[in-house]
Amino acid sequence: MSSGPLHGELDAGEEITVALGKAGQPPLEGAVGRDRGEGPFDRLVLRGATVIDGTGAPPWGPADIVLERDRIVAIVPVGSPKKAIDPNRRPPQGDREIDCHGKYVTPGFVDCHAHIGVPFYALSGPMPSADYVYKLWLAHGVTTVREMGTFNGLGWTLNQKELSSRNTIAAPRLVAHAYFPAVNDMLKVIHTPEQAREWLRRLKQRGADGVKFFGAPPAIMQAALDECSKLGLRSGCHHAQLAVTRMNALTSARWGLTSSEHYYGLPEALFEKQIVQSFPADYDYNDEYFRFAVAGQSFSQAAQPGSPKWNEVMERFLEAGHTFVPTFVPYDGNRDVMRARRADWHDEYTWEGLWNYFQPSREWHGAYYFRWSTTNEIEWKANYRIWMQFINEYKNHGGRVCAGSDSGFIFQIFGFGYIRELELLQEAGFHPLEVVRAATSQGAELVGLADEVGSVDVGKKADLLVHDHNPLEDFKMLYGTGAMRLNDATGKVEWQRALALTIKDGVVYDTAELLADVRRIVVAGRTQPDANDKQAAPT
Ligand SMILES: [Zn+2]
């Protein structure tokens, strides 16, 4: 068995990128240098913080947290709330000190389903750079990203991962899951189980962390998942409608799939009165209005909450140790397109070409609001209620649920979309501490970095967030645009932001600077001087 590519064959993990490139859709421009962030420091001390450690433990403090270079080396309780701190109890001075009295420290966030942009953006104008994407993530506290599909190329992504790990670029740490090319309607070069195994061996050799599936013929999928477990590759699957009749989320979970992405394949696992969803006769999967309108009817056709079938399916997923990355946010606009389209951040933070990409189109992925109706929104609201109930119960029964944003589609942008996902997990029934746990320690477990990141613990990487306000009080305060508050003393509206500093690998980023950079990048990327007004008003 050869370990390199066969004659004329591409390196594993480059297939979709090469195909898109031939269609005039190149990868995004990768980041090359770091123009923000200070450190790492030989000794950095965060003084007097209230700690929310990411495990689900409630806040406690005050504590001094000592960082040496990229590691947490001490967490020292220094007294009682609202009492003067005895200086003798405090660890010695660092070469850099950050005053955290009255502030909150959490672990950095893990975005468990994300793309560093996609080549599709070339269809709608100038492409954003990876730097734009990374700065939006860091400005919203995202310090680890699970890249699902490496559409810019596995080699491209592994290069960015390496640069990020050395902190020569300002970017979250990256975990690379390559696109598994066995999908008829996208790209298929794997046709047999043995080809799948061989491809995965080559993928592993190149340094991938995992695989992103969109479904595949069952024999290929089963062999691939078996090979993944032999090789130590992790896996996530978007169970696309074209593949789901033969293999729903429960089938692949039992074959060893690490996580189900979005909701696809879950209603089908819960079907008890049918095998196939009631598709209208004129349905065409490639008509994205149809695809997403009909998808909003799937949970209403499945076993309902509390029924024996519902409970049995829940139990089976738990037995398989399966993880859900629901990504509630990309479909949020399906419940209220005006909300998604007019979000506070578009004017200043949405790259013009990305904004153009979101506009109704029959060809672009996720641009399906060309005939979205009141009925569609009502169906999707009902769909969310059942979906959220399943996810919340799964968490309550001990199942792992992680926060992923899938930003860059359907009026959702990087960073802002992740914070919206935290709001939606809370809407699903998660206590804010459970939301933070999903966003930190649970995410770290999913990506295989639980020993390194995801909680505030001695020995772990110095991936920490410093918040000026308690994030548990209101996740809206984490938006780069802040949350609207009335100042009773002045009678004026203020937009308050919680997240002051994002620390990744001991490098300290000022979120205000990152946000200012993004605003400048967006202005510089405009081809029309009045693009801002066009975004705000219907034309
Ligand atoms: Zn995705």
Coordinates of C-alpha atoms and ligand atoms in Angstrom, one line a residue:
M1 CA 0.0 0.0 0.0
S2 CA 1.5 3.3 -1.0
S3 CA 1.6 6.0 1.6
G4 CA 2.0 8.9 -0.8
P5 CA -0.5 10.1 -3.3
L6 CA -0.9 8.0 -6.4
H7 CA 0.1 9.4 -9.8
G8 CA -2.1 12.4 -10.6
E9 CA -3.7 12.3 -7.2
L10 CA -3.8 15.3 -4.9
D11 CA -2.5 15.3 -1.4
A12 CA -5.3 14.2 1.0
G13 CA -7.3 17.2 2.2
E14 CA -6.7 19.4 -0.8
E15 CA -9.4 18.0 -3.1
I16 CA -12.2 20.5 -2.5
T17 CA -9.8 23.4 -2.4
V18 CA -8.3 22.5 -5.8
A19 CA -11.8 22.0 -7.3
L20 CA -13.0 25.4 -6.0
G21 CA -9.8 27.0 -7.2
K22 CA -10.4 25.7 -10.7
A23 CA -13.9 27.3 -10.5
G24 CA -12.4 30.7 -9.8
Q25 CA -12.7 30.5 -6.0
P26 CA -9.3 30.7 -4.4
P27 CA -8.5 30.3 -0.6
L28 CA -8.5 33.4 1.6
E29 CA -5.3 35.2 2.1
G30 CA -3.6 33.7 5.1
A31 CA -2.2 35.7 8.0
V32 CA 1.6 36.3 7.8
G33 CA 2.6 38.4 10.8
R34 CA 1.4 39.7 14.2
D35 CA 0.7 43.4 14.7
R36 CA -1.2 43.1 17.9
G37 CA -0.7 41.4 21.3
E38 CA 2.0 41.8 24.0
G39 CA 4.0 39.0 25.5
P40 CA 4.3 36.2 26.4
F41 CA 5.9 37.5 29.7
D42 CA 8.3 35.7 31.9
R43 CA 6.0 36.4 34.8
L44 CA 2.5 38.0 34.4
V45 CA 0.2 38.3 37.4
L46 CA -3.5 38.9 37.2
R47 CA -4.4 40.5 40.6
G48 CA -7.6 40.0 42.6
A49 CA -9.7 38.3 39.9
T50 CA -13.1 36.6 40.4
V51 CA -12.6 33.2 38.7
I52 CA -15.2 31.4 36.6
D53 CA -13.1 28.3 35.9
G54 CA -15.1 26.7 33.0
T55 CA -15.9 23.4 34.7
G56 CA -19.3 24.5 35.8
A57 CA -18.1 25.6 39.2
P58 CA -19.6 28.9 40.4
P59 CA -17.5 32.1 40.6
W60 CA -15.0 32.5 43.4
G61 CA -12.4 35.1 44.4
P62 CA -10.4 37.1 44.9
A63 CA -7.5 35.2 43.4
D64 CA -4.1 36.1 42.0
I65 CA -3.3 34.1 38.9
V66 CA 0.4 33.8 37.9
L67 CA 1.4 33.1 34.3
E68 CA 4.9 32.2 33.2
R69 CA 5.3 32.5 29.4
D70 CA 2.4 30.5 28.0
R71 CA 1.4 28.6 31.2
I72 CA -0.7 29.1 34.3
V73 CA 1.8 28.4 37.2
A74 CA -0.2 29.4 40.3
I75 CA -3.7 30.3 41.3
V76 CA -3.6 31.9 44.8
P77 CA -6.7 32.7 46.9
V78 CA -5.9 36.1 48.4
G79 CA -8.7 36.9 50.8
S80 CA -12.4 37.4 51.2
P81 CA -14.8 39.3 49.0
K82 CA -15.1 43.0 49.9
K83 CA -12.3 42.8 52.5
A84 CA -8.9 44.4 52.1
I85 CA -6.3 42.0 50.8
D86 CA -3.3 41.3 53.0
P87 CA -0.3 42.0 50.7
N88 CA 1.7 39.3 52.5
R89 CA -0.6 36.6 51.1
R90 CA 0.0 37.6 47.5
P91 CA 2.5 36.0 45.1
P92 CA 5.6 38.1 44.2
Q93 CA 5.5 40.8 41.6
G94 CA 5.6 39.9 37.9
D95 CA 7.4 41.8 35.1
R96 CA 3.8 42.6 34.0
E97 CA 0.8 43.1 36.3
I98 CA -2.9 43.3 35.4
D99 CA -5.3 44.7 37.9
C100 CA -8.4 42.4 38.0
H101 CA -10.1 43.6 41.2
G102 CA -13.8 43.6 40.5
K103 CA -13.2 41.8 37.2
Y104 CA -13.9 38.2 36.1
V105 CA -11.5 35.7 34.6
T106 CA -12.7 32.8 32.5
P107 CA -10.9 30.3 30.2
G108 CA -10.7 31.3 26.5
F109 CA -13.6 30.1 24.4
V110 CA -13.5 27.2 22.0
D111 CA -15.5 27.6 18.7
C112 CA -16.2 24.0 17.9
H113 CA -17.5 24.5 14.5
A114 CA -16.0 27.2 12.4
H115 CA -14.4 28.0 9.0
I116 CA -11.6 30.5 8.5
G117 CA -13.8 31.8 5.7
V118 CA -14.5 29.8 2.5
P119 CA -13.4 30.2 -1.1
F120 CA -17.1 30.7 -2.1
Y121 CA -16.8 34.3 -1.0
A122 CA -14.9 35.0 -4.3
L123 CA -18.3 34.8 -6.0
S124 CA -19.5 38.1 -4.4
G125 CA -16.6 40.5 -4.5
P126 CA -13.2 41.0 -2.8
M127 CA -12.5 38.3 -0.2
P128 CA -11.9 39.1 3.4
S129 CA -8.4 38.1 4.8
A130 CA -7.8 35.5 7.5
D131 CA -6.6 38.4 9.6
Y132 CA -10.1 39.9 9.6
V133 CA -11.6 36.5 10.7
Y134 CA -8.9 35.9 13.4
K135 CA -9.2 39.4 14.9
L136 CA -13.0 39.1 15.2
W137 CA -12.6 35.7 17.0
L138 CA -9.9 37.0 19.4
A139 CA -12.0 40.2 20.1
H140 CA -14.8 37.9 21.2
G141 CA -12.7 35.7 23.4
V142 CA -12.3 32.7 21.0
T143 CA -8.8 31.3 21.6
T144 CA -9.3 27.8 20.0
V145 CA -11.1 27.0 16.8
R146 CA -12.1 23.6 15.3
E147 CA -11.8 24.2 11.6
M148 CA -14.5 22.0 10.0
G149 CA -13.6 21.2 6.4
T150 CA -10.4 23.1 5.8
F151 CA -11.9 24.5 2.6
N152 CA -8.9 26.8 2.2
G153 CA -6.8 23.6 2.0
L154 CA -5.4 21.3 4.6
G155 CA -1.8 22.5 3.9
W156 CA -3.0 26.1 4.2
T157 CA -4.7 25.4 7.5
L158 CA -1.8 23.4 9.0
N159 CA 0.5 26.3 8.1
Q160 CA -1.8 28.8 9.8
K161 CA -2.0 26.4 12.8
E162 CA 1.7 26.3 13.0
L163 CA 2.1 30.1 12.8
S164 CA -0.6 30.5 15.5
S165 CA 1.1 27.9 17.8
R166 CA 4.3 30.0 17.6
N167 CA 2.3 33.2 18.1
T168 CA 3.8 34.7 14.9
I169 CA 0.3 35.6 13.9
A170 CA -2.6 36.9 16.0
A171 CA -4.9 34.0 15.8
P172 CA -6.7 31.4 17.9
R173 CA -5.1 27.9 18.2
L174 CA -6.4 25.8 15.3
V175 CA -7.6 22.2 15.1
A176 CA -7.9 21.0 11.5
H177 CA -10.7 18.7 10.3
A178 CA -10.4 18.0 6.6
Y179 CA -13.3 17.6 4.1
F180 CA -14.0 13.9 3.4
P181 CA -14.5 13.7 -0.4
A182 CA -17.2 11.2 -0.8
V183 CA -20.3 13.3 -1.5
N184 CA -22.1 13.1 -4.8
D185 CA -23.4 16.6 -4.9
M186 CA -20.1 18.3 -3.8
L187 CA -17.0 16.3 -4.6
K188 CA -16.4 12.6 -4.6
V189 CA -13.0 10.9 -5.2
I190 CA -13.5 8.1 -2.6
H191 CA -15.6 5.3 -4.0
T192 CA -14.7 2.2 -1.9
P193 CA -14.1 1.5 1.8
E194 CA -10.4 0.6 1.1
Q195 CA -9.9 4.0 -0.6
A196 CA -11.4 5.7 2.4
R197 CA -8.9 3.9 4.7
E198 CA -6.0 4.7 2.5
W199 CA -7.0 8.4 2.2
L200 CA -7.3 8.7 6.0
R201 CA -3.9 7.2 6.5
R202 CA -2.5 9.8 4.1
L203 CA -4.5 12.5 5.9
K204 CA -3.1 11.5 9.3
Q205 CA 0.4 11.5 7.9
R206 CA 0.0 15.1 6.8
G207 CA -0.9 16.1 10.3
A208 CA -4.7 16.6 10.3
D209 CA -6.5 16.4 13.6
G210 CA -9.7 15.1 12.2
V211 CA -12.2 14.7 9.5
K212 CA -15.4 16.6 8.5
F213 CA -18.0 14.3 6.9
F214 CA -21.1 15.3 5.0
G215 CA -22.3 11.8 5.0
A216 CA -21.2 9.0 2.6
P217 CA -22.4 5.6 1.5
P218 CA -22.7 3.6 4.8
A219 CA -20.0 1.0 4.0
I220 CA -17.5 3.8 3.3
M221 CA -18.6 5.7 6.3
Q222 CA -18.3 2.7 8.6
A223 CA -14.9 1.8 7.3
A224 CA -13.8 5.4 7.6
L225 CA -14.9 5.8 11.2
D226 CA -13.2 2.5 12.1
E227 CA -10.0 3.8 10.5
C228 CA -10.3 7.1 12.3
S229 CA -10.4 5.4 15.6
K230 CA -7.3 3.3 14.7
L231 CA -5.4 6.4 13.6
G232 CA -6.6 8.6 16.5
L233 CA -8.4 11.0 14.1
R234 CA -11.5 12.8 15.5
S235 CA -14.6 13.3 13.4
G236 CA -17.6 15.4 13.0
C237 CA -20.5 15.0 10.5
H238 CA -23.0 17.3 8.9
H239 CA -25.5 14.5 8.0
A240 CA -26.6 16.0 4.7
Q241 CA -30.2 15.3 3.5
L242 CA -28.9 13.3 0.5
A243 CA -27.2 10.8 2.8
V244 CA -29.4 10.7 5.9
T245 CA -31.9 8.0 4.9
R246 CA -29.2 5.4 4.8
M247 CA -27.3 6.7 7.9
N248 CA -28.7 9.1 10.5
A249 CA -26.9 10.7 13.4
L250 CA -27.5 7.7 15.7
T251 CA -26.1 5.2 13.1
S252 CA -22.8 7.1 12.7
A253 CA -22.6 7.8 16.5
R254 CA -22.7 4.0 17.1
W255 CA -20.0 3.5 14.5
G256 CA -17.8 5.9 16.5
L257 CA -18.4 9.3 15.0
T258 CA -17.1 11.9 17.5
S259 CA -19.8 14.6 17.0
S260 CA -22.9 15.5 15.1
E261 CA -22.9 19.0 13.7
H262 CA -25.9 21.2 13.4
Y263 CA -29.2 19.2 13.7
Y264 CA -29.2 17.2 10.6
G265 CA -29.7 13.5 11.1
L266 CA -31.2 13.9 14.6
P267 CA -34.8 14.2 13.6
E268 CA -34.3 11.2 11.3
A269 CA -33.0 9.2 14.3
L270 CA -36.2 10.2 16.1
F271 CA -38.6 9.3 13.2
E272 CA -41.1 6.6 14.2
K273 CA -43.9 7.0 11.7
Q274 CA -41.7 7.2 8.6
I275 CA -38.2 6.6 7.3
V276 CA -37.9 9.6 4.9
Q277 CA -39.0 13.1 5.8
S278 CA -42.2 14.2 4.0
F279 CA -40.5 16.0 1.1
P280 CA -42.8 17.8 -1.3
A281 CA -42.7 16.2 -4.8
D282 CA -41.1 19.3 -6.3
Y283 CA -38.3 19.5 -3.7
D284 CA -34.8 19.9 -5.1
Y285 CA -31.9 19.8 -2.6
N286 CA -30.0 22.3 -4.7
D287 CA -32.8 24.8 -4.4
E288 CA -31.7 26.2 -1.1
Y289 CA -35.0 27.9 -0.4
F290 CA -36.6 24.5 -0.5
R291 CA -33.8 22.8 1.3
F292 CA -34.0 25.1 4.3
A293 CA -37.7 25.7 4.3
V294 CA -38.5 22.0 4.4
A295 CA -35.7 21.4 6.9
G296 CA -37.7 23.5 9.3
Q297 CA -40.5 20.9 9.3
S298 CA -38.3 17.9 10.3
F299 CA -38.6 17.8 14.1
S300 CA -42.4 18.2 13.9
Q301 CA -42.5 14.8 12.0
A302 CA -40.3 13.1 14.6
A303 CA -41.0 11.5 18.0
Q304 CA -42.0 14.2 20.5
P305 CA -40.3 15.1 23.8
G306 CA -40.9 12.6 26.6
S307 CA -42.2 9.8 24.3
P308 CA -40.7 6.3 24.6
K309 CA -38.9 6.7 21.3
W310 CA -37.5 10.1 22.3
N311 CA -36.1 8.7 25.5
E312 CA -34.7 5.6 23.8
V313 CA -32.8 7.6 21.2
M314 CA -31.5 9.9 23.9
E315 CA -30.2 6.9 25.8
R316 CA -28.5 5.4 22.7
F317 CA -26.6 8.6 22.0
L318 CA -25.5 8.7 25.7
E319 CA -24.3 5.1 25.5
A320 CA -22.2 6.0 22.4
G321 CA -20.6 8.8 24.3
H322 CA -21.6 11.1 21.4
T323 CA -21.1 14.9 21.3
F324 CA -23.5 17.4 19.8
V325 CA -22.3 20.7 18.3
P326 CA -25.8 22.1 17.6
T327 CA -24.7 25.4 16.0
F328 CA -28.0 27.1 16.7
V329 CA -26.8 30.4 15.3
P330 CA -26.5 29.9 11.6
Y331 CA -30.3 29.2 11.3
D332 CA -31.2 31.9 13.8
G333 CA -32.3 34.1 10.8
N334 CA -34.8 31.4 9.8
R335 CA -36.8 32.4 12.8
D336 CA -36.6 36.1 12.2
V337 CA -34.7 37.2 9.0
M338 CA -35.0 40.9 9.9
R339 CA -33.2 40.3 13.2
A340 CA -30.3 38.6 11.5
R341 CA -30.1 41.0 8.6
R342 CA -30.2 44.2 10.7
A343 CA -28.0 43.1 13.5
D344 CA -26.1 46.0 15.3
W345 CA -22.7 44.9 14.0
H346 CA -23.2 44.7 10.3
D347 CA -22.6 48.4 9.6
E348 CA -19.1 48.5 11.1
Y349 CA -17.9 44.9 11.3
T350 CA -19.2 43.1 8.2
W351 CA -16.8 42.9 5.3
E352 CA -18.6 44.3 2.2
G353 CA -17.9 41.1 0.1
L354 CA -19.3 39.0 2.9
W355 CA -22.4 41.2 3.1
N356 CA -22.8 40.8 -0.6
Y357 CA -22.5 37.0 -0.2
F358 CA -25.4 37.0 2.3
Q359 CA -27.8 38.6 -0.2
P360 CA -30.4 36.4 -1.9
S361 CA -29.0 34.2 -4.6
R362 CA -30.0 31.0 -6.3
E363 CA -26.4 29.8 -6.5
W364 CA -24.6 30.8 -3.3
H365 CA -24.7 28.5 -0.2
G366 CA -26.9 29.9 2.5
A367 CA -28.3 32.8 0.5
Y368 CA -31.8 31.5 0.4
Y369 CA -33.9 34.3 1.8
F370 CA -35.3 35.1 -1.7
R371 CA -38.8 34.0 -0.7
W372 CA -38.7 33.5 3.0
S373 CA -42.2 33.8 4.5
T374 CA -44.0 34.3 7.8
T375 CA -44.9 30.6 7.6
N376 CA -41.3 29.6 7.2
E377 CA -40.4 31.6 10.3
I378 CA -43.2 30.1 12.4
E379 CA -42.2 26.5 11.4
W380 CA -38.6 27.2 12.3
K381 CA -39.5 28.6 15.7
A382 CA -41.4 25.4 16.4
N383 CA -38.5 23.4 15.1
Y384 CA -36.1 25.2 17.4
R385 CA -38.3 24.5 20.5
I386 CA -38.0 20.7 20.0
W387 CA -34.4 20.8 18.9
M388 CA -33.4 22.9 21.9
Q389 CA -35.3 20.6 24.3
F390 CA -33.4 17.6 23.0
I391 CA -30.0 19.3 23.3
N392 CA -30.8 20.6 26.8
E393 CA -32.0 17.2 28.0
Y394 CA -28.9 15.6 26.5
K395 CA -26.8 17.9 28.6
N396 CA -28.9 17.2 31.7
H397 CA -28.4 13.5 31.3
G398 CA -24.6 13.9 31.1
G399 CA -24.1 14.2 27.4
R400 CA -21.5 16.6 25.9
V401 CA -22.8 19.6 24.1
C402 CA -20.3 22.2 22.7
A403 CA -20.6 25.7 21.4
G404 CA -20.0 26.2 17.6
S405 CA -20.9 29.1 15.4
D406 CA -20.4 28.1 11.8
S407 CA -20.1 31.8 11.1
G408 CA -19.6 33.4 7.7
F409 CA -23.0 32.3 6.3
I410 CA -26.6 33.5 6.5
F411 CA -26.0 37.0 8.0
Q412 CA -23.8 35.7 10.8
I413 CA -20.2 36.9 11.1
F414 CA -17.2 35.6 13.0
G415 CA -17.0 36.2 16.8
F416 CA -20.4 38.0 17.0
G417 CA -22.0 34.7 15.8
Y418 CA -20.2 32.8 18.6
I419 CA -21.6 35.1 21.3
R420 CA -25.0 34.7 19.8
E421 CA -24.5 30.9 20.1
L422 CA -23.9 31.4 23.8
E423 CA -27.2 33.3 24.0
L424 CA -29.0 30.5 22.2
L425 CA -27.6 27.8 24.5
Q426 CA -29.0 29.8 27.4
E427 CA -32.3 30.0 25.5
A428 CA -32.2 26.2 25.1
G429 CA -32.3 25.9 28.9
F430 CA -28.6 26.0 29.9
H431 CA -27.7 27.9 33.0
P432 CA -25.1 30.6 32.1
L433 CA -22.5 28.5 34.0
E434 CA -23.5 25.6 31.8
V435 CA -23.1 27.8 28.7
V436 CA -19.6 28.8 29.8
R437 CA -18.8 25.1 30.4
A438 CA -20.0 24.2 26.9
A439 CA -17.9 27.0 25.5
T440 CA -14.7 26.1 27.4
S441 CA -14.0 22.7 29.1
Q442 CA -16.5 20.7 27.0
G443 CA -15.1 22.2 23.8
A444 CA -11.6 21.4 24.9
E445 CA -12.6 17.8 25.5
L446 CA -14.2 17.5 22.1
V447 CA -11.1 18.7 20.3
G448 CA -8.7 16.6 22.4
L449 CA -7.0 19.5 24.2
A450 CA -8.6 19.0 27.7
D451 CA -5.1 18.7 29.2
E452 CA -4.0 22.0 27.7
V453 CA -7.0 24.4 27.6
G454 CA -10.6 24.8 28.6
S455 CA -10.4 25.5 32.3
V456 CA -8.5 27.8 34.7
D457 CA -6.0 25.3 36.2
V458 CA -2.4 25.2 37.1
G459 CA -0.3 23.6 34.3
K460 CA -2.7 24.6 31.6
K461 CA -2.0 27.0 28.7
A462 CA -2.5 30.6 29.5
D463 CA -5.7 31.0 27.4
L464 CA -7.7 33.4 29.6
L465 CA -10.2 36.1 29.3
V466 CA -10.4 39.2 31.5
H467 CA -14.0 40.6 31.7
D468 CA -14.8 44.1 33.1
H469 CA -18.4 42.9 33.9
N470 CA -19.7 39.5 35.0
P471 CA -20.4 37.6 31.7
L472 CA -22.9 35.4 33.6
E473 CA -25.1 38.4 34.0
D474 CA -25.6 39.1 30.3
F475 CA -23.8 37.4 27.4
K476 CA -24.8 40.4 25.3
M477 CA -22.0 42.3 27.0
L478 CA -19.6 40.0 25.2
Y479 CA -20.5 41.4 21.8
G480 CA -17.9 43.7 20.2
T481 CA -20.7 46.2 19.9
G482 CA -21.6 45.8 23.6
A483 CA -25.0 45.8 25.2
M484 CA -27.3 48.8 25.3
R485 CA -27.6 50.3 28.8
L486 CA -29.3 53.5 30.0
N487 CA -27.0 55.5 32.3
D488 CA -29.5 56.8 34.9
A489 CA -27.0 59.6 36.1
T490 CA -26.7 61.1 32.6
G491 CA -29.9 59.9 31.0
K492 CA -27.8 58.8 28.0
V493 CA -27.5 55.4 26.3
E494 CA -24.2 53.6 26.7
W495 CA -23.0 50.5 25.0
Q496 CA -21.2 48.4 27.6
R497 CA -18.7 45.7 26.7
A498 CA -17.5 43.1 29.2
L499 CA -14.5 41.5 27.5
A500 CA -11.4 43.7 28.0
L501 CA -8.5 41.3 27.3
T502 CA -8.1 38.0 25.5
I503 CA -5.0 36.1 26.5
K504 CA -3.8 33.3 24.3
D505 CA -0.6 31.4 25.0
G506 CA 0.3 34.1 27.4
V507 CA 0.0 36.8 24.7
V508 CA -2.3 39.6 25.9
Y509 CA -4.6 41.1 23.3
D510 CA -6.6 44.3 24.0
T511 CA -10.0 43.7 22.5
A512 CA -10.7 47.4 21.8
E513 CA -7.6 47.5 19.6
L514 CA -8.6 44.3 17.8
L515 CA -12.1 45.8 17.2
A516 CA -10.6 49.0 15.9
D517 CA -8.4 47.0 13.5
V518 CA -11.5 45.2 12.2
R519 CA -13.4 48.4 11.6
R520 CA -10.4 49.8 9.7
I521 CA -10.2 46.6 7.6
V522 CA -13.9 46.8 6.8
V523 CA -13.6 50.4 5.7
A524 CA -10.5 49.7 3.6
G525 CA -12.3 46.8 1.9
R526 CA -15.2 48.9 0.6
T527 CA -15.6 49.2 -3.1
Q528 CA -18.6 51.6 -2.6
P529 CA -18.1 54.6 -0.2
D530 CA -21.7 54.4 0.9
A531 CA -21.7 50.6 1.5
N532 CA -22.5 51.3 5.1
D533 CA -25.9 53.0 4.3
K534 CA -26.7 50.2 1.9
Q535 CA -26.2 47.7 4.6
A536 CA -28.6 49.5 6.9
A537 CA -31.4 50.3 4.5
P538 CA -33.2 48.2 2.0
T539 CA -32.5 49.3 -1.6
Ligands
ZN1 ZN -19.8 24.5 8.8

